[in-house]
Every structure is written in C-alpha cells, then in structure tokens.
Short mmCIF file of C-alpha atoms and ligand atoms in Angstrom, two decimals:
data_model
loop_
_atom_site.label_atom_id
_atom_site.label_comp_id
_atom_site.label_asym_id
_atom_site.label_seq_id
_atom_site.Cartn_x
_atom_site.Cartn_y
_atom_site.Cartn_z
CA UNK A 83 -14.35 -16.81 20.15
CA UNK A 84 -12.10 -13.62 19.08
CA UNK A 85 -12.92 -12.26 15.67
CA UNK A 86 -10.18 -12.83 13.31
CA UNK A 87 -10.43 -9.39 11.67
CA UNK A 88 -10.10 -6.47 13.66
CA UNK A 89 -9.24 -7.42 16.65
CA UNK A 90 -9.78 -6.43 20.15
CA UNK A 91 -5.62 -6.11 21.64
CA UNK A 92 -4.88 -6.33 25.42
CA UNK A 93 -4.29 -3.29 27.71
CA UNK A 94 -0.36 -3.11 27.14
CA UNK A 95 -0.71 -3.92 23.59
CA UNK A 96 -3.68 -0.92 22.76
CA UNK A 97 -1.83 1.50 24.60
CA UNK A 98 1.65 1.24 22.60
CA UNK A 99 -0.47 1.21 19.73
CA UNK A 100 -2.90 4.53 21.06
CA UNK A 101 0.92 6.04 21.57
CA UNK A 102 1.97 5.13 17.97
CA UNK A 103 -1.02 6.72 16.25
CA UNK A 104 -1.23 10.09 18.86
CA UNK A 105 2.70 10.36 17.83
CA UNK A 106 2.14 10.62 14.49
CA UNK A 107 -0.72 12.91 15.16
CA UNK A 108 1.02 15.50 17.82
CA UNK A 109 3.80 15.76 14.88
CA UNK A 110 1.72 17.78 13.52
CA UNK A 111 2.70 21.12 14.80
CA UNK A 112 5.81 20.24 14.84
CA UNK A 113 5.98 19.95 10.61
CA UNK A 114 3.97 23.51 10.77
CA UNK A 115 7.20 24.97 12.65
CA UNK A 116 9.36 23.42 10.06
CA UNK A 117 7.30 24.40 7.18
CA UNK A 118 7.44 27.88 8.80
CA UNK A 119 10.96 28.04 8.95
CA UNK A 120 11.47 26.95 5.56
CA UNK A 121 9.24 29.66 4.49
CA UNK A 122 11.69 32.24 6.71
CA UNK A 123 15.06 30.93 5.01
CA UNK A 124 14.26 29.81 1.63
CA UNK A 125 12.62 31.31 -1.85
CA UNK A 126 10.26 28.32 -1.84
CA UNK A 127 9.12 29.21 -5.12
CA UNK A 128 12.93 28.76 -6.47
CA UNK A 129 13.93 25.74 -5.03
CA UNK A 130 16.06 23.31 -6.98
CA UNK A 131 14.49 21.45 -9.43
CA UNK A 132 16.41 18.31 -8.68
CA UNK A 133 15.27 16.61 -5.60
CA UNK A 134 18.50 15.47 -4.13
CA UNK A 135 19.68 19.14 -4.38
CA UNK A 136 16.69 20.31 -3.32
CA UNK A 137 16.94 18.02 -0.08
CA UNK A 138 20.78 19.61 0.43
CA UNK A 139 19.33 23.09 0.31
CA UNK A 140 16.69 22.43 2.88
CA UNK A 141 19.14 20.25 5.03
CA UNK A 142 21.39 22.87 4.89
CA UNK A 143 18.99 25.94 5.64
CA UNK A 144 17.59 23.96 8.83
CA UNK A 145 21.22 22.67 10.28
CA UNK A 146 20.27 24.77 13.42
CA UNK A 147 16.37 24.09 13.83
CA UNK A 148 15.64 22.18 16.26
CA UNK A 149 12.31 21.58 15.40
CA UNK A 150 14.01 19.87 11.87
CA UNK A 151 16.06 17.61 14.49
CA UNK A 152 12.82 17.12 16.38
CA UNK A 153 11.02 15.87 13.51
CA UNK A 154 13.59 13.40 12.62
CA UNK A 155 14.06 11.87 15.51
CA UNK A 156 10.20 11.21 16.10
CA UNK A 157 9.98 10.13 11.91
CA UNK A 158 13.10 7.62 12.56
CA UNK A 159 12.06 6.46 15.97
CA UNK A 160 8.24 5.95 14.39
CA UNK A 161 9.57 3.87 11.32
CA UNK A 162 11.88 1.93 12.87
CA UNK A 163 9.85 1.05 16.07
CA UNK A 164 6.34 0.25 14.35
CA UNK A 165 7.00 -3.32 13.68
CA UNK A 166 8.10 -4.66 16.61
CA UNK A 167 5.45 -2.81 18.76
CA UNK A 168 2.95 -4.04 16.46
CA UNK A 169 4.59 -7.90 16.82
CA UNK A 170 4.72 -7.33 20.50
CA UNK A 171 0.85 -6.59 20.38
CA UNK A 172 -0.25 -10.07 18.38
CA UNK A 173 1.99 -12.02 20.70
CA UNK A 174 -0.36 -10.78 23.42
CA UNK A 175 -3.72 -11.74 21.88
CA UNK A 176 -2.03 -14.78 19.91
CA UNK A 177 -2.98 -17.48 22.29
CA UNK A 178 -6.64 -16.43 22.10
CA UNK A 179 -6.09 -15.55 18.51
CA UNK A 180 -4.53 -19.02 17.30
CA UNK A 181 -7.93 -21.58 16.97
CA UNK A 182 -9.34 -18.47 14.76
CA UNK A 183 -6.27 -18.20 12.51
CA UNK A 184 -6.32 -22.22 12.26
CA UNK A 185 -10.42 -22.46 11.10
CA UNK A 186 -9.52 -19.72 8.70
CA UNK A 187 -7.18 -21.45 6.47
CA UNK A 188 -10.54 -23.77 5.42
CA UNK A 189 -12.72 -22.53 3.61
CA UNK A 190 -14.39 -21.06 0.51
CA UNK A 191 -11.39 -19.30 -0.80
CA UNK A 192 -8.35 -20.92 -2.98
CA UNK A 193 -4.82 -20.21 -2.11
CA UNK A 194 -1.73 -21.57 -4.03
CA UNK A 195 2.11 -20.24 -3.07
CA UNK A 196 5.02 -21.51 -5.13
CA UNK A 197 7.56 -21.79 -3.10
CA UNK A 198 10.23 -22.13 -6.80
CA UNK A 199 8.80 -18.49 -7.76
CA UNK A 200 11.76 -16.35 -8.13
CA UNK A 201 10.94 -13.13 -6.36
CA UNK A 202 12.17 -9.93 -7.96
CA UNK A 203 15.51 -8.39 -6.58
CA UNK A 204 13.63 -4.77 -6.09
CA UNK A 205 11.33 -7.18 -3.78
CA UNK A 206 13.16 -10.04 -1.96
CA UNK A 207 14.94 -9.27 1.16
CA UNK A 208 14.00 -5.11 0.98
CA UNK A 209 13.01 -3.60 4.35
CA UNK A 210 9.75 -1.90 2.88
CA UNK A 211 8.68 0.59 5.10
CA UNK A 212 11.77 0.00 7.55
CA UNK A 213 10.56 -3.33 8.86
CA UNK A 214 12.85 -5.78 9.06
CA UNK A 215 12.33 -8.47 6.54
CA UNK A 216 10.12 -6.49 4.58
CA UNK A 217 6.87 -8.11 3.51
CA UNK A 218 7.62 -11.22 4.73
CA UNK A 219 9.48 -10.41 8.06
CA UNK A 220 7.87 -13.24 9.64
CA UNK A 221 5.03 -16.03 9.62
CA UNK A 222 2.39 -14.07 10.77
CA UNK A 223 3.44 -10.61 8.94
CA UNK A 224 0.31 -10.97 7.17
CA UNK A 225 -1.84 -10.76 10.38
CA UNK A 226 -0.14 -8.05 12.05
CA UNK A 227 0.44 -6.20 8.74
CA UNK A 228 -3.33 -6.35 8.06
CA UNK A 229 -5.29 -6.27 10.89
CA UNK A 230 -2.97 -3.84 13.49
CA UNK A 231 -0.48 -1.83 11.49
CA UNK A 232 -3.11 -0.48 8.95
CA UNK A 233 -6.22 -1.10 11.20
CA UNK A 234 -4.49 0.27 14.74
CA UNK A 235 -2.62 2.69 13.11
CA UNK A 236 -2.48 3.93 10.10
CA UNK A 237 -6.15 4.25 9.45
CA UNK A 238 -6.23 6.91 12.23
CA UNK A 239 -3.57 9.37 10.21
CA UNK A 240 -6.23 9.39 7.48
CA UNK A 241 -9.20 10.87 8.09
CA UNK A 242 -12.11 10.02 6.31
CA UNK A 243 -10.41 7.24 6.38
CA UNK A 244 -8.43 4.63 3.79
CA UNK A 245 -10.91 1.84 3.92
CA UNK A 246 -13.41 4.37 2.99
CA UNK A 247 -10.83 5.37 -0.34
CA UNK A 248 -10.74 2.15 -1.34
CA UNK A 249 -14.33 1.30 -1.01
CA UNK A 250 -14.06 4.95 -3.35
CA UNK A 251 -11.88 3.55 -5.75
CA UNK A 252 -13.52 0.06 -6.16
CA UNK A 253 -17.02 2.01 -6.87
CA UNK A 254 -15.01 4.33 -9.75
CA UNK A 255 -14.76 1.41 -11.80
CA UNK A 256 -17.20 2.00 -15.12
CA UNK A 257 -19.70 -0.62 -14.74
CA UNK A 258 -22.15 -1.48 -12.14
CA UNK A 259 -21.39 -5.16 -12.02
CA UNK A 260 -17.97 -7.58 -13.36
CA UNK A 261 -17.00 -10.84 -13.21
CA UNK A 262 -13.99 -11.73 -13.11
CA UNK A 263 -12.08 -9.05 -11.03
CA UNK A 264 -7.80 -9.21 -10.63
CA UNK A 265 -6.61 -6.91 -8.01
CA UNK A 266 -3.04 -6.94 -8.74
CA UNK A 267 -0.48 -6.38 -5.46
CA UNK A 268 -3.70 -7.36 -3.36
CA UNK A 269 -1.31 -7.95 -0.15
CA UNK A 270 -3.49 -8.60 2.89
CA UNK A 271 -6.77 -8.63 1.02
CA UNK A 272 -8.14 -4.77 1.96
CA UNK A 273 -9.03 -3.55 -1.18
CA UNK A 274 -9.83 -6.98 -2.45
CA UNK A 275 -12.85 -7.06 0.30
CA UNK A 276 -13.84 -3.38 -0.71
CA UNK A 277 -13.85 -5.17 -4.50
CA UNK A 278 -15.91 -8.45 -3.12
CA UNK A 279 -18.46 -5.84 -1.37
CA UNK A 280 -18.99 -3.73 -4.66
CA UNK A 281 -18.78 -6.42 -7.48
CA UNK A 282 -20.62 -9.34 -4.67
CA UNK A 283 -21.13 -11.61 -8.04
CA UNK A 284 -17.99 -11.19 -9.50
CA UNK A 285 -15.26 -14.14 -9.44
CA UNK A 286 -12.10 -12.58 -7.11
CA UNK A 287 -8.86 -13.68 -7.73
CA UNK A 288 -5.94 -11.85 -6.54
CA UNK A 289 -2.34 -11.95 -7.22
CA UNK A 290 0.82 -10.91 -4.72
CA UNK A 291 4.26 -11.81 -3.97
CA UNK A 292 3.84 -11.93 -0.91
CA UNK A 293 3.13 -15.50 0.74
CA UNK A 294 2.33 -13.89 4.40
CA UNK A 295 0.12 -11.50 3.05
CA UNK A 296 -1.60 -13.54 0.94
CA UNK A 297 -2.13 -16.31 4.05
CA UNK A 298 -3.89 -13.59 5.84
CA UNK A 299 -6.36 -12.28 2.60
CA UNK A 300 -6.91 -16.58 2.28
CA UNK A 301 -8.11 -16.27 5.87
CA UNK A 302 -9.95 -13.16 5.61
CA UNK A 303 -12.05 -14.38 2.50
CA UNK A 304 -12.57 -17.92 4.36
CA UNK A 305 -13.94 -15.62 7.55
CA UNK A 306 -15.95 -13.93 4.91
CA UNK A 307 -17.27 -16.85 2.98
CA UNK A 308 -15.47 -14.97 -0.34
CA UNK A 309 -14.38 -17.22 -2.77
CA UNK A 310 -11.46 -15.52 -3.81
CA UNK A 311 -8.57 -17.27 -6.05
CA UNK A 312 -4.89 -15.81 -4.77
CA UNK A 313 -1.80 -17.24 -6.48
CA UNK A 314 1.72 -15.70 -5.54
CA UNK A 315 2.58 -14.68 -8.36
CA UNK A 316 4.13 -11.32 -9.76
CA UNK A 317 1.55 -8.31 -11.10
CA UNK A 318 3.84 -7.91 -14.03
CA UNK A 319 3.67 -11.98 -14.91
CA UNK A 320 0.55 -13.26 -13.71
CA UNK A 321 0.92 -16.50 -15.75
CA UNK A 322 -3.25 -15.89 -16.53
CA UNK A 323 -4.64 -16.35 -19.98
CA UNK A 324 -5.39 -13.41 -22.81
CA UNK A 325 -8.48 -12.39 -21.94
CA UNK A 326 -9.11 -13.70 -18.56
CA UNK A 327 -10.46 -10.69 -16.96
CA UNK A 328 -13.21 -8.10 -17.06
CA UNK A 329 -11.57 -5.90 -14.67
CA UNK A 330 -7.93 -5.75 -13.68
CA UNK A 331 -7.61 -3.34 -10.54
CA UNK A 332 -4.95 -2.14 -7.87
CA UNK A 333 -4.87 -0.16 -4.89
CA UNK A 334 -1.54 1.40 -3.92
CA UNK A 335 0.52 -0.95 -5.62
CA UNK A 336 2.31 1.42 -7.95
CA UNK A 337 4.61 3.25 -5.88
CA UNK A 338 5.78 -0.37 -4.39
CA UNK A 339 8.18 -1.40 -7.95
CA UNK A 340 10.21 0.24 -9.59
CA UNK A 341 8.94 2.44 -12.51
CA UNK A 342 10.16 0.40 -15.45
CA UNK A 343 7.96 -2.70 -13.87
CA UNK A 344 4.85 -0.37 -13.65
CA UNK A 345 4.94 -0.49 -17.21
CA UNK A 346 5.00 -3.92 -17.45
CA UNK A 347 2.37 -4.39 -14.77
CA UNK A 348 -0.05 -1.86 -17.22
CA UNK A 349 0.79 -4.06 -20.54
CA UNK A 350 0.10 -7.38 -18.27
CA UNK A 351 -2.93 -5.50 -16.86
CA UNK A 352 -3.80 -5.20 -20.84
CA UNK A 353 -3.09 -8.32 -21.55
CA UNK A 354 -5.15 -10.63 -19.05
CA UNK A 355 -8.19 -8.05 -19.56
CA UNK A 356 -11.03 -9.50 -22.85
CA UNK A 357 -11.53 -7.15 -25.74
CA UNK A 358 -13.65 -4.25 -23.47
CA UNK A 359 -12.58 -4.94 -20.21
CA UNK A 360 -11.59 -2.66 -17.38
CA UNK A 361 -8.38 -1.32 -16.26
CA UNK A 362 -8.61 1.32 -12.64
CA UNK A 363 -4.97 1.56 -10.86
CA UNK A 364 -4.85 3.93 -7.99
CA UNK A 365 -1.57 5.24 -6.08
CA UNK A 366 -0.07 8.09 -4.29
CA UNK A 367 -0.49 11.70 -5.23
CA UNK A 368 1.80 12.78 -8.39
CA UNK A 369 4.48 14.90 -7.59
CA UNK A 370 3.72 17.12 -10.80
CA UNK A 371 0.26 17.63 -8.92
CA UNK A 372 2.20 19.22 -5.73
CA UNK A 373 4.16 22.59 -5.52
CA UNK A 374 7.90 22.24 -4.72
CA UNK A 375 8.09 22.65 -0.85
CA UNK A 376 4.74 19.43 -0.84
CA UNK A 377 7.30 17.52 -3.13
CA UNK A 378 9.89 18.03 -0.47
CA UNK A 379 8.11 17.04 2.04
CA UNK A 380 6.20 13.81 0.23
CA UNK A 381 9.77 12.40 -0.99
CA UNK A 382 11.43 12.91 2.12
CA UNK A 383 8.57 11.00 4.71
CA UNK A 384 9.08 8.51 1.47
CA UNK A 385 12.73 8.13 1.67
CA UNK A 386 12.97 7.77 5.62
CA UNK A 387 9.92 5.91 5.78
CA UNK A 388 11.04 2.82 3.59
CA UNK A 389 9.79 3.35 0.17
CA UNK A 390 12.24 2.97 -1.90
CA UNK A 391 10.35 3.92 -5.48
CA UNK A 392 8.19 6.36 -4.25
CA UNK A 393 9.92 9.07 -5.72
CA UNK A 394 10.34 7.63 -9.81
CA UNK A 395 7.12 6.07 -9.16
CA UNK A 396 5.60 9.53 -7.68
CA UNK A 397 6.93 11.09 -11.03
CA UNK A 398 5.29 8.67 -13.27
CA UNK A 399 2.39 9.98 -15.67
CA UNK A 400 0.14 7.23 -15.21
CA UNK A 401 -2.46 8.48 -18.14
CA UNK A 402 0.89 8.31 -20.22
CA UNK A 403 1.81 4.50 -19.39
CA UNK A 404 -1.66 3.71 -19.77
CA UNK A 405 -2.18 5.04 -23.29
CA UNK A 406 1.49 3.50 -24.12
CA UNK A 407 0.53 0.12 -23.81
CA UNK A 408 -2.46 0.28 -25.71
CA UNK A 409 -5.77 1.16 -23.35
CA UNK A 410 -8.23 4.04 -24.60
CA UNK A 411 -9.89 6.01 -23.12
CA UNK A 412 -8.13 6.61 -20.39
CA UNK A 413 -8.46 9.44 -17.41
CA UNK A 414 -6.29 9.97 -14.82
CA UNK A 415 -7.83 11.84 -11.60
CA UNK A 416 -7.72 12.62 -7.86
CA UNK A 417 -4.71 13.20 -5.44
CA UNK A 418 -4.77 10.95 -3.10
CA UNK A 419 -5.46 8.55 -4.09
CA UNK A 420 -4.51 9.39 -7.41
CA UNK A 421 -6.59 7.05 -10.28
CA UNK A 422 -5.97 6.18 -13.30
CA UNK A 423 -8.73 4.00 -15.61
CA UNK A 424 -8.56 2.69 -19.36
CA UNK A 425 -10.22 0.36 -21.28
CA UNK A 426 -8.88 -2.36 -23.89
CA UNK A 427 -9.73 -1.91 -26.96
CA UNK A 428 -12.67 -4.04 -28.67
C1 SAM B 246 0.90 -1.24 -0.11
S1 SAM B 246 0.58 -2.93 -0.39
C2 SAM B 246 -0.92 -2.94 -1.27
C3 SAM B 246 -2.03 -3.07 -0.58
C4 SAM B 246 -3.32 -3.61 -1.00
N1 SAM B 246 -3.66 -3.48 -2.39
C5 SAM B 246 -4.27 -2.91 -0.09
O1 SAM B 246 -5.19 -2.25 -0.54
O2 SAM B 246 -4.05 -3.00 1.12
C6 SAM B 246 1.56 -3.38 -1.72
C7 SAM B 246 1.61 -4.87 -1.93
O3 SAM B 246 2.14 -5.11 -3.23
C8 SAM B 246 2.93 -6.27 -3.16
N2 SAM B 246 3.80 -6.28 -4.34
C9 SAM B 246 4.91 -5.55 -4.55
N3 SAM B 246 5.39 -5.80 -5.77
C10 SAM B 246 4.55 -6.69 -6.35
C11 SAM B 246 4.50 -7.32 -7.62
N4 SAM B 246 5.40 -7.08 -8.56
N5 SAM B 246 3.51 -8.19 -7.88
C12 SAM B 246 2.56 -8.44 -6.95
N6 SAM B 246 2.55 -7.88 -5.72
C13 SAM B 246 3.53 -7.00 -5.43
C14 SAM B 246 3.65 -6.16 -1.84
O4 SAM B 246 4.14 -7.40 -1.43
C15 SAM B 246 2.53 -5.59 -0.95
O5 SAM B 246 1.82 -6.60 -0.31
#
C-alpha cells in the first residue's frame, strides 16, 4: 500500500515538480545580475527608508534590465503556477492514494472542526501565497499542501533543510521533557511531528483555522499512532482554559496575521500557559536584522509571493511583544528562523 506521507508521484507528476524546484534554483544567478545592477545604479547604503519608496527607486533604476524583467516573469509564473501543478500531481497518485487517506481519518488522534467558527477577514477567502482559495482552496489542500508543495518543493530551496529547523526549534525549548504542548497555527502538522518526536510523552494538541490542513495533520498523527488533539480554532482565541499548557509553541505562524493579532496570539499564548510554563514562537528573519538592499529583496519575494503581512509582521520586535504581555525572561535569537522564548511568570 502507498505511504500516506511522503509520497512516491508518477513520472509526469515528479518531473513538473523536479522543474518547479530546479526553477527556483537556476534563479539564482539571475538575482546575482540584479543585485549587481542595483549595486551599479544605486547608493545602496542611502536607499529610502520607506519601503514603498524604496521599491519605486529600485523599479525605477531597473526599467531597462532585463534581467529585473527576467526575474519577474519566472517569480510570477512560479507563484501563480505552483498550485495547480502540485494538484495536477495528487490527481495522478490519488487513486492509489485514496484507501490510505480513508484508514487515516481513524485513529489515535482527535479532530473537531466547527463548521459556525467565524474565520477572520485577514484569513477567509485570501489567496495566501497566490493559490487560489488560499488555505482551503480545495478538499484535499491539506494533502497536497503538506506532503508535495513543502515536501517536493520547497524543502529543496532550503538547504540544510526546514524539517531539520523545526526539529531545531522544537529542541530550543528550555526543558528536556513537557506535557501538554499547543503548537499554535500547526497547519498540516510539520512542526507538530518535530514537537511529538522531541517531547514523545507530552499530550499534543494543536490549534488552526484551517479545516484542510488540519484533516491532513489528523491523518498524519493517526499514520503515526500520535495522539494529538486539533480543534479549528483561532491562535489568538483558543477557547482553552488558564493554565492549560506547559508549553505553547509556533513555527512560522507569525508572519501569516496581521501584526495587531500577533499580539493577541502572545497574550493568548500567556494566557493558556500554568504559572512557569513555556512560550518559543519562531518566524521569518526581522527586517531590522537585514541591511536595506536584503529588506528589498525579502519584502518584495513577500509581496509577489502572496504574503500579505510579511512586511508589518517582518518589522515586529518579537522580544518587545513578548515582554508586553507579561512573559520574563525572554530572548529573541537567530535569523531564519528567527526565535523568540519567554516564560510566564510563577
Ligand atoms: C505557514 S503555515 C504554518 C505551518 C506549520 N506551523 C508548519 O510548521 O508547517 C501557517 C498556518 O497558520 C494558519 N493560521 C493563520 N492564521 C491563523 C490563526 N489566527 N490561528 C490559527 N492558525 C492560523 C494558516 O491557516 C496556516 O495553516
């Protein structure tokens, strides 16, 4: 029987994938020609400080490159075709595919939608990362979101590797052992796993908006034999008791909502966590971390890419939140991924 995680796609299906990831790899000289040429036209050190005006001046210095034009096209095509060549590659391996996704819905783990929760405006209906539908395009989003998007593709821009960085992350917490974990925005259930493989006693629940991706992190801890609890429910209003938690996590959730909800996410985070417990949040590199030209570059691959509050999330002092709503101790480390820990107070 076909694995459910990982999966092995058919010819037609690997190779539109295989040209997906080596496009986003040979774009790489491409950006060094653009770089260059910024560095030719522009006092890099005096850009603007605002970013829309610093976009205009770059726009405006490269109006003639055609590397600049080159990039864009490949960036737009890239975004805009990943979906559906993705979708196109489960249909393939769906027939083989479909007695493992129906044994995985039994299982160990817990999974309860709510089909009257009222999903956020910044949320419902937004085409996150240009894919039509957004989160929940369609009823097996989860699946090809999980298992060939991030495991096909965009694992192999990374190297070293971002199942390795959350494995990372889930290790940073303090203590050796927890349990009761929340991963908050736990989507597909990637870093939840790297949180059931470090903590393997601790009680998982995780919470997400999302009802697709949570269907496929119910299947994934069934395949497993995780017990995991997932509820969709919002990070910022988990509906959880004071005090339910040792250790409230999240892995690239941050630059998802808007920035004023990221506060409210860190004071729920507080809330849910006993007297002692745990807070680690990871997300993208800060822009105060990057010089003005990496800023440029980070916001705009953010802006054409489909993330809509990458750049006021991006500018976000994490530490600062943190301390805001009441942890101690807090540190905030690392560029990518950039991590941010705290501790309630006893
Ligand atoms: C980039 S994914 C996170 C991935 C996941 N933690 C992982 O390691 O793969 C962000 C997820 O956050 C979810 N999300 C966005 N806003 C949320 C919110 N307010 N509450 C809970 N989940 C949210 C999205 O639906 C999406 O599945």
């Amino acid at each position: 029987m076909m694995e459910l995680q990982n999966p092995n796609l058919k010819q037609r299906g690997r190779a539109s994938l295989d040209f997906l990831a080596q496009m986003g790899m040979a774009s790489a000289p491409v950006s060094q020609k653009v770089t260059a040429e910024i560095n030719d036209r522009l006092d890099t050190d005096n850009l603007p400080d605002d970013l829309d005006e610093r976009e205009a001046a770059i726009d405006n210095a490269l109006s003639d490159s055609t590397a600049f034009a080159t990039q864009r096209l490949m960036g737009d095509w890239h975004s805009r075709s990943h979906g559906r060549i993705s979708w196109e590659a489960f249909e393939e391996i769906k027939p083989e595919l479909q007695p493992v996704l129906d044994a995985t819905t039994k299982g160990p783990a817990s999974l309860v939608l709510d089909p009257a929760l009222k999903l956020p405006a910044y949320w419902d209906g937004v085409h996150f990362h240009r894919t039509e539908g957004g989160w929940d395009a369609h009823e097996h989003m989860g699946y090809v979101h999980g298992e060939i998007i991030h495991k096909k593709m965009v694992a192999r821009f990374f190297p070293g590797g971002i199942f390795k960085q959350r494995q990372n992350v889930a290790e940073m917490a303090p203590r050796d052992s927890y349990d009761r974990i929340l991963d908050m925005g736990c989507s597909s259930g990637h870093f939840t796993t790297a949180l059931a493989k470090t903590y393997p006693d601790a009680q998982i629940t995780g919470v997400e908006l999302s009802a697709r991706m949570l269907e496929h992190a119910h299947r994934t801890a069934n395949a497993n034999g995780w017990n995991w609890k997932l509820y969709q429910r919002a990070a910022e209003d988990t509906g959880f008791d004071d005090g339910s938690f040792d250790l409230v996590a999240s892995y690239i959730l941050i630059h998802e909502i808007p920035a004023d909800v990221v506060e409210q996410v860190f004071a729920e985070a507080l809330r849910v966590l006993e007297p002692g417990g745990d807070m680690i949040m990871s997300d993208a590199t800060r822009y105060a971390d990057l010089d003005k030209l990496s800023v440029w570059k980070a916001d705009r691959s953010a802006k054409y890419g489909g993330e809509p509050f990458w750049r006021e999330t991006a500018s976000l002092d994490l530490a600062e939140i943190a301390r805001k709503v009441g942890f101690v101790d807090v540190t905030a480390d690392g560029i990518y991924p950039h991590v941010v820990k705290g501790r309630k107070p006893e």
